[in-house]
Amino acid sequence: MTSRIALTFERAHAQGERALIPYLTAGFPRLSETVGLLRALERGGADIIELGVPFSDPIADGPTIQASCAESLLQGTTLAAVLEMVREFRRESQVPIVLFGAYNPFLRYGLERLAHDASAAGADALLIPDLPVDEGEEAAAIIRGSGLDLVFLVAPTTPLERKRLICSKTSGFVYYISVKGVTGARESITFELEQPLAELRSVTTLPIAVGFGIATPAQAAAVGRLADGVIVGSALVKLVGEHAGSPDLPAKVEQYMRAMKEPLRGSSSPAALTQPLDKPTS
Amino acid sequence: MTVIREAFQPGLPDARGHFGIFGGRYVPETLMPVLLDLERQYLVLKDDRSFQAEVDDLLRNYVGRPTPLFAAERLSAALGGHLRIYLKREDLCHTGAHKINNTIGQALLAKRIGKPRVIAETGAGQHGVATATAAALLDLECDVFMGAEDIERQRLNVFRMELLGARVIPVTSGSSTLKDATNEAMRDWMARCDDTHYIIGSVVGPHPFPMMVRDFQSVIGREAREQILEREGRLPNAIIACVGGGSNAMGIFHPFASDAGVRFFGVEAAGHGLDSGAHAASIERGSVGVFHGAKSFVLQTDDGQITPAHSISAGLDYPGTGPEHSYYAASGRAEYVGITDAEALEGVKLLCRTEGIIPALETAHAIAFLAKQAERMSKDSIVLVNLSGRGDKDVFSIAKGLGKEI
């Protein structure tokens, strides 16, 4: 059976689009708001959603996502509660959900139990930033055994041979980390994507999504010229934080998604897709 | 402790950095190529005679090695007179603790692999001072990450680091303590891996750190083995050392690992008590988890969130431990025990009064365990205690713990 993730990339490709992939920390600002925000992301044009499972010590994350994780944990978010959110969202949506989080909470839950429960709840994939391919064999077998994808990441430091190795182990898509360092919107940033993505294309036919530091429509447009999917994390989480407690929160999220999706719709805005790569506005 | 039965094998880690089920490299992909490269370069340097000669020269002429092995006769007498107790005097190293054995080694390594900048995490500031010292000596730029809480509590060490030319960067995320400083150092390393080497302060973190730090600290056990054989003509019956991350303990244990007759006792901080919820006993009360890049015993909730540790001793106040210690525990090669804050303070008093040595609060846990265990040890047993650090840095905490104002 073709997975929802594969179908999503195929459909986007057929329409000349790039997939918009927002990241949202589950349980932030409150558990009760997450499903509403997932719906707002979908209305705004999200093609795939990364739902963050919070961890107390997220070493790959910058200040924005760290703070959202800490707040979410204060609110009492657990992995079981996150799976419940997925189940509720899945009743009315076909947007693929990638559970995104540090390895320890998944390990503690039990990988077999997790694979079973996540699949039953309607999640599509797991993405574990601190589980490199070298340690991920056992987890990959268990997770894929339940029909879920396990997405591995490629970094700017990854040499060609290792890119080949990672691409042979990932499923669903390849996540390319655009810059060295942690997650987070950056005021000015130069994405050096041409060569690494060309290398990646030479070793895989899977879709490539690019994330870390992408905050503005112009940056999305620039990255979308080369990637199949554009991941937006910290900028969205920051927006959610700024409007926490406001009744306008879902509308703001939806509006931001529309702005980010616009340059990724190839047919509606071809000009945006040809903007120079290295001149994003901040 | 979760019971895992593994037969003990010396000679680990394996090629992928595993000690049985423990260890490994659980880090973001950005760091994987950096760690693979570091491992490759370290393994070459480990067998490079000119590198080893440089390390040995600085250990001898700068750090002050070999450190003495002192026969603690008055302490032995106070504990019943039936034991032959020896103290391995790491407190006499430059900067006052064993930490410098590792920072000198890693700073020389950074130089050899062309990294002009080093970073470190520090809790109480001991590892930060030892890193700043090595960086000053070897002309490396040095940034030390330290929790904002710890900066407040340890102003003296902050000033020492600054005096030595390091920059101390306050960390305000999480609980603003050692674990958060470690997170922040890893984040910095991800962004600056091209010009920066991360000098981890204990046998923790992703491979190759637990192996590398152990190797640099093993000078303690190699010297002690030679010294005890010379003095007593036989190996010790037991070795006792305190364990937070566990670098001083692994340093003295490791060269005796294949000597089956030598019992190892690792002493964890039991804080207010092992069942109080306020302790740092990751092995005795933790469970298997992945934290700071390795699989090991950690203090965590049922949902896999890391819980803050507590100890009167800042150097043991860490919710994880080295993967090799987890392996020693799971295989039964070493026994891990807990000593409370109150017992550690008694340990300080005991050593001060019998031998005229003020031990670090960390080290006092090992002394206190020895005092507790002494009556169970048979006559003429030889016991080595790793006197990992001196207590000058702790006099305010000790005074506070004893209810005295100074």
Short mmCIF file of N, CA and C in Angstrom, two decimals, chain A residues 5-132:
data_model
loop_
_atom_site.label_atom_id
_atom_site.label_comp_id
_atom_site.label_asym_id
_atom_site.label_seq_id
_atom_site.Cartn_x
_atom_site.Cartn_y
_atom_site.Cartn_z
N ILE A 5 2.21 9.56 3.17
CA ILE A 5 3.30 10.51 2.93
C ILE A 5 3.73 10.46 1.46
N ALA A 6 3.90 9.25 0.94
CA ALA A 6 4.29 9.11 -0.47
C ALA A 6 3.24 9.74 -1.38
N LEU A 7 1.97 9.47 -1.07
CA LEU A 7 0.87 10.03 -1.89
C LEU A 7 0.89 11.56 -1.86
N THR A 8 1.19 12.11 -0.70
CA THR A 8 1.21 13.57 -0.55
C THR A 8 2.29 14.19 -1.44
N PHE A 9 3.48 13.61 -1.41
CA PHE A 9 4.55 14.13 -2.26
C PHE A 9 4.23 13.93 -3.74
N GLU A 10 3.62 12.79 -4.06
CA GLU A 10 3.25 12.54 -5.47
C GLU A 10 2.25 13.58 -5.96
N ARG A 11 1.26 13.84 -5.12
CA ARG A 11 0.24 14.80 -5.52
C ARG A 11 0.84 16.20 -5.68
N ALA A 12 1.67 16.59 -4.73
CA ALA A 12 2.30 17.91 -4.81
C ALA A 12 3.13 18.01 -6.09
N HIS A 13 3.88 16.95 -6.34
CA HIS A 13 4.73 16.94 -7.52
C HIS A 13 3.90 17.07 -8.80
N ALA A 14 2.81 16.31 -8.84
CA ALA A 14 1.95 16.34 -10.03
C ALA A 14 1.38 17.74 -10.26
N GLN A 15 1.17 18.48 -9.19
CA GLN A 15 0.60 19.83 -9.32
C GLN A 15 1.68 20.90 -9.41
N GLY A 16 2.91 20.50 -9.50
CA GLY A 16 3.99 21.48 -9.58
C GLY A 16 4.21 22.23 -8.28
N GLU A 17 3.83 21.59 -7.15
CA GLU A 17 3.96 22.26 -5.85
C GLU A 17 5.08 21.66 -5.02
N ARG A 18 5.40 22.39 -3.96
CA ARG A 18 6.27 21.85 -2.93
C ARG A 18 5.43 21.62 -1.69
N ALA A 19 5.77 20.59 -0.93
CA ALA A 19 5.01 20.31 0.29
C ALA A 19 5.41 21.28 1.39
N LEU A 20 4.41 21.80 2.09
CA LEU A 20 4.68 22.64 3.26
C LEU A 20 4.53 21.75 4.50
N ILE A 21 5.59 21.73 5.31
CA ILE A 21 5.63 20.81 6.46
C ILE A 21 5.87 21.59 7.74
N PRO A 22 4.81 22.01 8.42
CA PRO A 22 5.01 22.72 9.69
C PRO A 22 5.31 21.77 10.84
N TYR A 23 6.07 22.28 11.80
CA TYR A 23 6.33 21.57 13.06
C TYR A 23 5.59 22.29 14.17
N LEU A 24 4.87 21.52 14.98
CA LEU A 24 4.15 22.10 16.11
C LEU A 24 4.46 21.26 17.35
N THR A 25 4.82 21.92 18.45
CA THR A 25 5.04 21.18 19.70
C THR A 25 3.69 20.81 20.30
N ALA A 26 3.44 19.52 20.45
CA ALA A 26 2.16 19.07 21.02
C ALA A 26 2.03 19.60 22.45
N GLY A 27 0.83 20.02 22.80
CA GLY A 27 0.59 20.47 24.17
C GLY A 27 1.03 21.90 24.44
N PHE A 28 1.44 22.60 23.40
CA PHE A 28 1.84 24.00 23.55
C PHE A 28 0.91 24.88 22.75
N PRO A 29 0.32 25.92 23.25
CA PRO A 29 0.47 26.37 24.64
C PRO A 29 -0.33 25.53 25.64
N ARG A 30 -1.37 24.84 25.16
CA ARG A 30 -2.13 23.96 26.07
C ARG A 30 -2.54 22.70 25.33
N LEU A 31 -2.66 21.60 26.06
CA LEU A 31 -3.05 20.34 25.45
C LEU A 31 -4.36 20.46 24.67
N SER A 32 -5.30 21.19 25.25
CA SER A 32 -6.63 21.25 24.67
C SER A 32 -6.64 22.02 23.34
N GLU A 33 -5.57 22.74 23.05
CA GLU A 33 -5.57 23.54 21.82
C GLU A 33 -4.89 22.86 20.65
N THR A 34 -4.16 21.77 20.91
CA THR A 34 -3.33 21.21 19.84
C THR A 34 -4.15 20.73 18.64
N VAL A 35 -5.25 20.02 18.90
CA VAL A 35 -6.01 19.50 17.76
C VAL A 35 -6.58 20.65 16.93
N GLY A 36 -7.04 21.71 17.60
CA GLY A 36 -7.54 22.90 16.89
C GLY A 36 -6.44 23.52 16.03
N LEU A 37 -5.22 23.52 16.56
CA LEU A 37 -4.10 24.09 15.79
C LEU A 37 -3.73 23.20 14.61
N LEU A 38 -3.83 21.89 14.79
CA LEU A 38 -3.57 20.98 13.66
C LEU A 38 -4.56 21.27 12.54
N ARG A 39 -5.82 21.50 12.92
CA ARG A 39 -6.83 21.81 11.89
C ARG A 39 -6.51 23.14 11.21
N ALA A 40 -6.05 24.10 11.99
CA ALA A 40 -5.70 25.41 11.41
C ALA A 40 -4.53 25.26 10.43
N LEU A 41 -3.57 24.40 10.79
CA LEU A 41 -2.43 24.17 9.89
C LEU A 41 -2.94 23.59 8.57
N GLU A 42 -3.86 22.64 8.68
CA GLU A 42 -4.39 22.02 7.46
C GLU A 42 -5.15 23.05 6.61
N ARG A 43 -5.98 23.84 7.24
CA ARG A 43 -6.73 24.87 6.49
C ARG A 43 -5.78 25.84 5.80
N GLY A 44 -4.65 26.12 6.46
CA GLY A 44 -3.70 27.08 5.89
C GLY A 44 -2.85 26.48 4.78
N GLY A 45 -2.94 25.17 4.57
CA GLY A 45 -2.23 24.58 3.44
C GLY A 45 -1.12 23.62 3.80
N ALA A 46 -1.04 23.21 5.08
CA ALA A 46 -0.02 22.24 5.46
C ALA A 46 -0.26 20.93 4.72
N ASP A 47 0.80 20.36 4.18
CA ASP A 47 0.68 19.10 3.46
C ASP A 47 1.00 17.90 4.35
N ILE A 48 1.97 18.08 5.24
CA ILE A 48 2.37 17.06 6.21
C ILE A 48 2.62 17.83 7.51
N ILE A 49 2.30 17.22 8.64
CA ILE A 49 2.55 17.93 9.91
C ILE A 49 3.50 17.13 10.78
N GLU A 50 4.54 17.81 11.28
CA GLU A 50 5.41 17.21 12.29
C GLU A 50 4.87 17.61 13.65
N LEU A 51 4.47 16.62 14.42
CA LEU A 51 3.93 16.91 15.74
C LEU A 51 4.99 16.58 16.78
N GLY A 52 5.45 17.59 17.48
CA GLY A 52 6.57 17.44 18.41
C GLY A 52 6.14 16.82 19.73
N VAL A 53 6.82 15.74 20.10
CA VAL A 53 6.62 15.12 21.41
C VAL A 53 7.67 15.74 22.34
N PRO A 54 7.23 16.47 23.36
CA PRO A 54 8.22 17.23 24.15
C PRO A 54 9.15 16.35 24.98
N PHE A 55 10.38 16.85 25.16
CA PHE A 55 11.37 16.18 25.99
C PHE A 55 12.02 17.22 26.88
N SER A 56 12.41 16.79 28.07
CA SER A 56 12.98 17.72 29.05
C SER A 56 14.31 18.31 28.61
N ASP A 57 15.07 17.57 27.80
CA ASP A 57 16.44 18.01 27.46
C ASP A 57 16.72 17.89 25.96
N PRO A 58 16.02 18.70 25.16
CA PRO A 58 16.14 18.56 23.70
C PRO A 58 17.43 19.19 23.15
N ILE A 59 18.47 18.36 22.91
CA ILE A 59 19.76 18.95 22.54
C ILE A 59 19.80 19.48 21.11
N ALA A 60 18.88 19.05 20.25
CA ALA A 60 18.94 19.54 18.87
C ALA A 60 18.16 20.83 18.67
N ASP A 61 17.51 21.30 19.74
CA ASP A 61 16.62 22.45 19.57
C ASP A 61 17.17 23.75 20.14
N GLY A 62 16.82 24.83 19.45
CA GLY A 62 17.17 26.17 19.90
C GLY A 62 16.17 26.64 20.96
N PRO A 63 16.35 27.89 21.41
CA PRO A 63 15.56 28.40 22.54
C PRO A 63 14.04 28.35 22.35
N THR A 64 13.56 28.63 21.13
CA THR A 64 12.11 28.71 20.93
C THR A 64 11.45 27.35 21.19
N ILE A 65 11.97 26.31 20.55
CA ILE A 65 11.34 24.99 20.71
C ILE A 65 11.63 24.42 22.10
N GLN A 66 12.82 24.68 22.63
CA GLN A 66 13.10 24.28 24.02
C GLN A 66 12.03 24.81 24.97
N ALA A 67 11.76 26.11 24.84
CA ALA A 67 10.81 26.74 25.76
C ALA A 67 9.41 26.15 25.57
N SER A 68 9.05 25.86 24.31
CA SER A 68 7.72 25.30 24.06
C SER A 68 7.61 23.90 24.66
N CYS A 69 8.70 23.14 24.60
CA CYS A 69 8.71 21.79 25.19
C CYS A 69 8.57 21.89 26.71
N ALA A 70 9.31 22.81 27.30
CA ALA A 70 9.25 22.96 28.76
C ALA A 70 7.83 23.33 29.18
N GLU A 71 7.22 24.26 28.44
CA GLU A 71 5.86 24.69 28.78
C GLU A 71 4.87 23.54 28.61
N SER A 72 5.04 22.80 27.51
CA SER A 72 4.15 21.67 27.25
C SER A 72 4.24 20.63 28.36
N LEU A 73 5.45 20.37 28.83
CA LEU A 73 5.61 19.38 29.91
C LEU A 73 4.97 19.89 31.20
N LEU A 74 5.07 21.22 31.43
CA LEU A 74 4.41 21.79 32.61
C LEU A 74 2.90 21.59 32.53
N GLN A 75 2.40 21.60 31.29
CA GLN A 75 0.96 21.41 31.08
C GLN A 75 0.56 19.94 31.26
N GLY A 76 1.56 19.07 31.41
CA GLY A 76 1.26 17.66 31.66
C GLY A 76 1.23 16.79 30.42
N THR A 77 1.82 17.25 29.32
CA THR A 77 1.80 16.46 28.09
C THR A 77 2.60 15.17 28.25
N THR A 78 2.01 14.07 27.81
CA THR A 78 2.71 12.77 27.78
C THR A 78 2.60 12.23 26.37
N LEU A 79 3.40 11.21 26.08
CA LEU A 79 3.32 10.59 24.76
C LEU A 79 1.92 10.01 24.54
N ALA A 80 1.35 9.41 25.57
CA ALA A 80 -0.01 8.85 25.43
C ALA A 80 -1.00 9.95 25.06
N ALA A 81 -0.84 11.13 25.66
CA ALA A 81 -1.75 12.24 25.35
C ALA A 81 -1.55 12.71 23.91
N VAL A 82 -0.30 12.69 23.45
CA VAL A 82 -0.03 13.11 22.07
C VAL A 82 -0.69 12.12 21.09
N LEU A 83 -0.61 10.85 21.40
CA LEU A 83 -1.24 9.85 20.52
C LEU A 83 -2.75 10.04 20.49
N GLU A 84 -3.30 10.46 21.61
CA GLU A 84 -4.74 10.73 21.66
C GLU A 84 -5.10 11.90 20.75
N MET A 85 -4.24 12.93 20.72
CA MET A 85 -4.46 14.07 19.82
C MET A 85 -4.46 13.62 18.36
N VAL A 86 -3.51 12.73 18.05
CA VAL A 86 -3.41 12.23 16.67
C VAL A 86 -4.71 11.49 16.31
N ARG A 87 -5.15 10.67 17.26
CA ARG A 87 -6.37 9.89 17.00
C ARG A 87 -7.55 10.81 16.71
N GLU A 88 -7.65 11.88 17.51
CA GLU A 88 -8.78 12.80 17.35
C GLU A 88 -8.69 13.54 16.00
N PHE A 89 -7.49 14.00 15.68
CA PHE A 89 -7.30 14.72 14.41
C PHE A 89 -7.58 13.79 13.22
N ARG A 90 -7.13 12.55 13.35
CA ARG A 90 -7.25 11.60 12.23
C ARG A 90 -8.70 11.27 11.89
N ARG A 91 -9.62 11.45 12.82
CA ARG A 91 -11.02 11.15 12.54
C ARG A 91 -11.53 11.96 11.36
N GLU A 92 -10.93 13.15 11.17
CA GLU A 92 -11.49 14.02 10.13
C GLU A 92 -10.45 14.52 9.13
N SER A 93 -9.24 14.00 9.20
CA SER A 93 -8.22 14.54 8.30
C SER A 93 -7.34 13.42 7.74
N GLN A 94 -6.86 13.64 6.54
CA GLN A 94 -5.93 12.69 5.92
C GLN A 94 -4.52 13.28 5.82
N VAL A 95 -4.29 14.42 6.46
CA VAL A 95 -2.95 15.02 6.42
C VAL A 95 -1.98 14.13 7.21
N PRO A 96 -0.90 13.70 6.60
CA PRO A 96 0.03 12.81 7.30
C PRO A 96 0.63 13.47 8.54
N ILE A 97 0.79 12.68 9.57
CA ILE A 97 1.39 13.17 10.82
C ILE A 97 2.70 12.42 11.07
N VAL A 98 3.75 13.21 11.29
CA VAL A 98 5.05 12.66 11.67
C VAL A 98 5.27 12.98 13.14
N LEU A 99 5.43 11.96 13.96
CA LEU A 99 5.75 12.22 15.38
C LEU A 99 7.22 12.51 15.48
N PHE A 100 7.54 13.67 16.04
CA PHE A 100 8.90 14.18 16.03
C PHE A 100 9.35 14.34 17.48
N GLY A 101 10.39 13.61 17.88
CA GLY A 101 10.82 13.81 19.26
C GLY A 101 12.08 13.06 19.62
N ALA A 102 12.64 13.41 20.76
CA ALA A 102 13.86 12.77 21.26
C ALA A 102 13.58 11.29 21.54
N TYR A 103 14.64 10.51 21.49
CA TYR A 103 14.51 9.06 21.56
C TYR A 103 14.02 8.58 22.92
N ASN A 104 14.46 9.22 24.01
CA ASN A 104 14.20 8.63 25.33
C ASN A 104 12.71 8.43 25.66
N PRO A 105 11.86 9.41 25.43
CA PRO A 105 10.44 9.15 25.73
C PRO A 105 9.86 8.00 24.90
N PHE A 106 10.32 7.85 23.67
CA PHE A 106 9.84 6.74 22.83
C PHE A 106 10.33 5.40 23.38
N LEU A 107 11.62 5.39 23.76
CA LEU A 107 12.23 4.18 24.29
C LEU A 107 11.53 3.76 25.58
N ARG A 108 11.25 4.73 26.41
CA ARG A 108 10.63 4.46 27.71
C ARG A 108 9.22 3.91 27.52
N TYR A 109 8.51 4.44 26.53
CA TYR A 109 7.15 3.97 26.24
C TYR A 109 7.19 2.52 25.77
N GLY A 110 8.30 2.15 25.15
CA GLY A 110 8.45 0.80 24.59
C GLY A 110 8.26 0.88 23.09
N LEU A 111 9.29 0.51 22.33
CA LEU A 111 9.23 0.72 20.88
C LEU A 111 8.10 -0.09 20.23
N GLU A 112 7.90 -1.33 20.70
CA GLU A 112 6.86 -2.14 20.06
C GLU A 112 5.48 -1.60 20.37
N ARG A 113 5.32 -1.22 21.62
CA ARG A 113 4.04 -0.64 22.02
C ARG A 113 3.80 0.68 21.26
N LEU A 114 4.86 1.47 21.12
CA LEU A 114 4.75 2.74 20.42
C LEU A 114 4.37 2.52 18.96
N ALA A 115 5.07 1.59 18.31
CA ALA A 115 4.80 1.33 16.89
C ALA A 115 3.34 0.94 16.72
N HIS A 116 2.87 0.08 17.60
CA HIS A 116 1.48 -0.37 17.52
C HIS A 116 0.51 0.79 17.78
N ASP A 117 0.74 1.51 18.88
CA ASP A 117 -0.21 2.55 19.28
C ASP A 117 -0.20 3.74 18.31
N ALA A 118 0.98 4.09 17.82
CA ALA A 118 1.06 5.24 16.91
C ALA A 118 0.36 4.91 15.59
N SER A 119 0.56 3.69 15.14
CA SER A 119 -0.09 3.26 13.91
C SER A 119 -1.61 3.23 14.10
N ALA A 120 -2.04 2.68 15.22
CA ALA A 120 -3.48 2.60 15.48
C ALA A 120 -4.10 4.00 15.62
N ALA A 121 -3.35 4.95 16.15
CA ALA A 121 -3.88 6.30 16.32
C ALA A 121 -3.96 7.05 14.99
N GLY A 122 -3.22 6.56 13.98
CA GLY A 122 -3.27 7.22 12.68
C GLY A 122 -2.05 8.06 12.37
N ALA A 123 -0.95 7.87 13.11
CA ALA A 123 0.29 8.56 12.76
C ALA A 123 0.90 7.85 11.55
N ASP A 124 1.75 8.56 10.84
CA ASP A 124 2.33 8.00 9.61
C ASP A 124 3.81 7.70 9.72
N ALA A 125 4.51 8.42 10.58
CA ALA A 125 5.96 8.26 10.63
C ALA A 125 6.49 8.74 11.96
N LEU A 126 7.72 8.31 12.23
CA LEU A 126 8.48 8.83 13.37
C LEU A 126 9.74 9.48 12.86
N LEU A 127 10.13 10.57 13.54
CA LEU A 127 11.37 11.24 13.21
C LEU A 127 12.05 11.53 14.54
N ILE A 128 13.22 10.94 14.73
CA ILE A 128 13.89 10.98 16.04
C ILE A 128 15.27 11.60 15.85
N PRO A 129 15.39 12.90 16.10
CA PRO A 129 16.63 13.59 15.72
C PRO A 129 17.89 13.08 16.41
N ASP A 130 17.76 12.48 17.59
CA ASP A 130 18.97 11.96 18.25
C ASP A 130 19.13 10.46 18.07
N LEU A 131 18.49 9.92 17.05
CA LEU A 131 18.69 8.50 16.71
C LEU A 131 19.29 8.43 15.30
N PRO A 132 20.62 8.46 15.19
CA PRO A 132 21.23 8.37 13.86
C PRO A 132 21.10 6.95 13.31
#
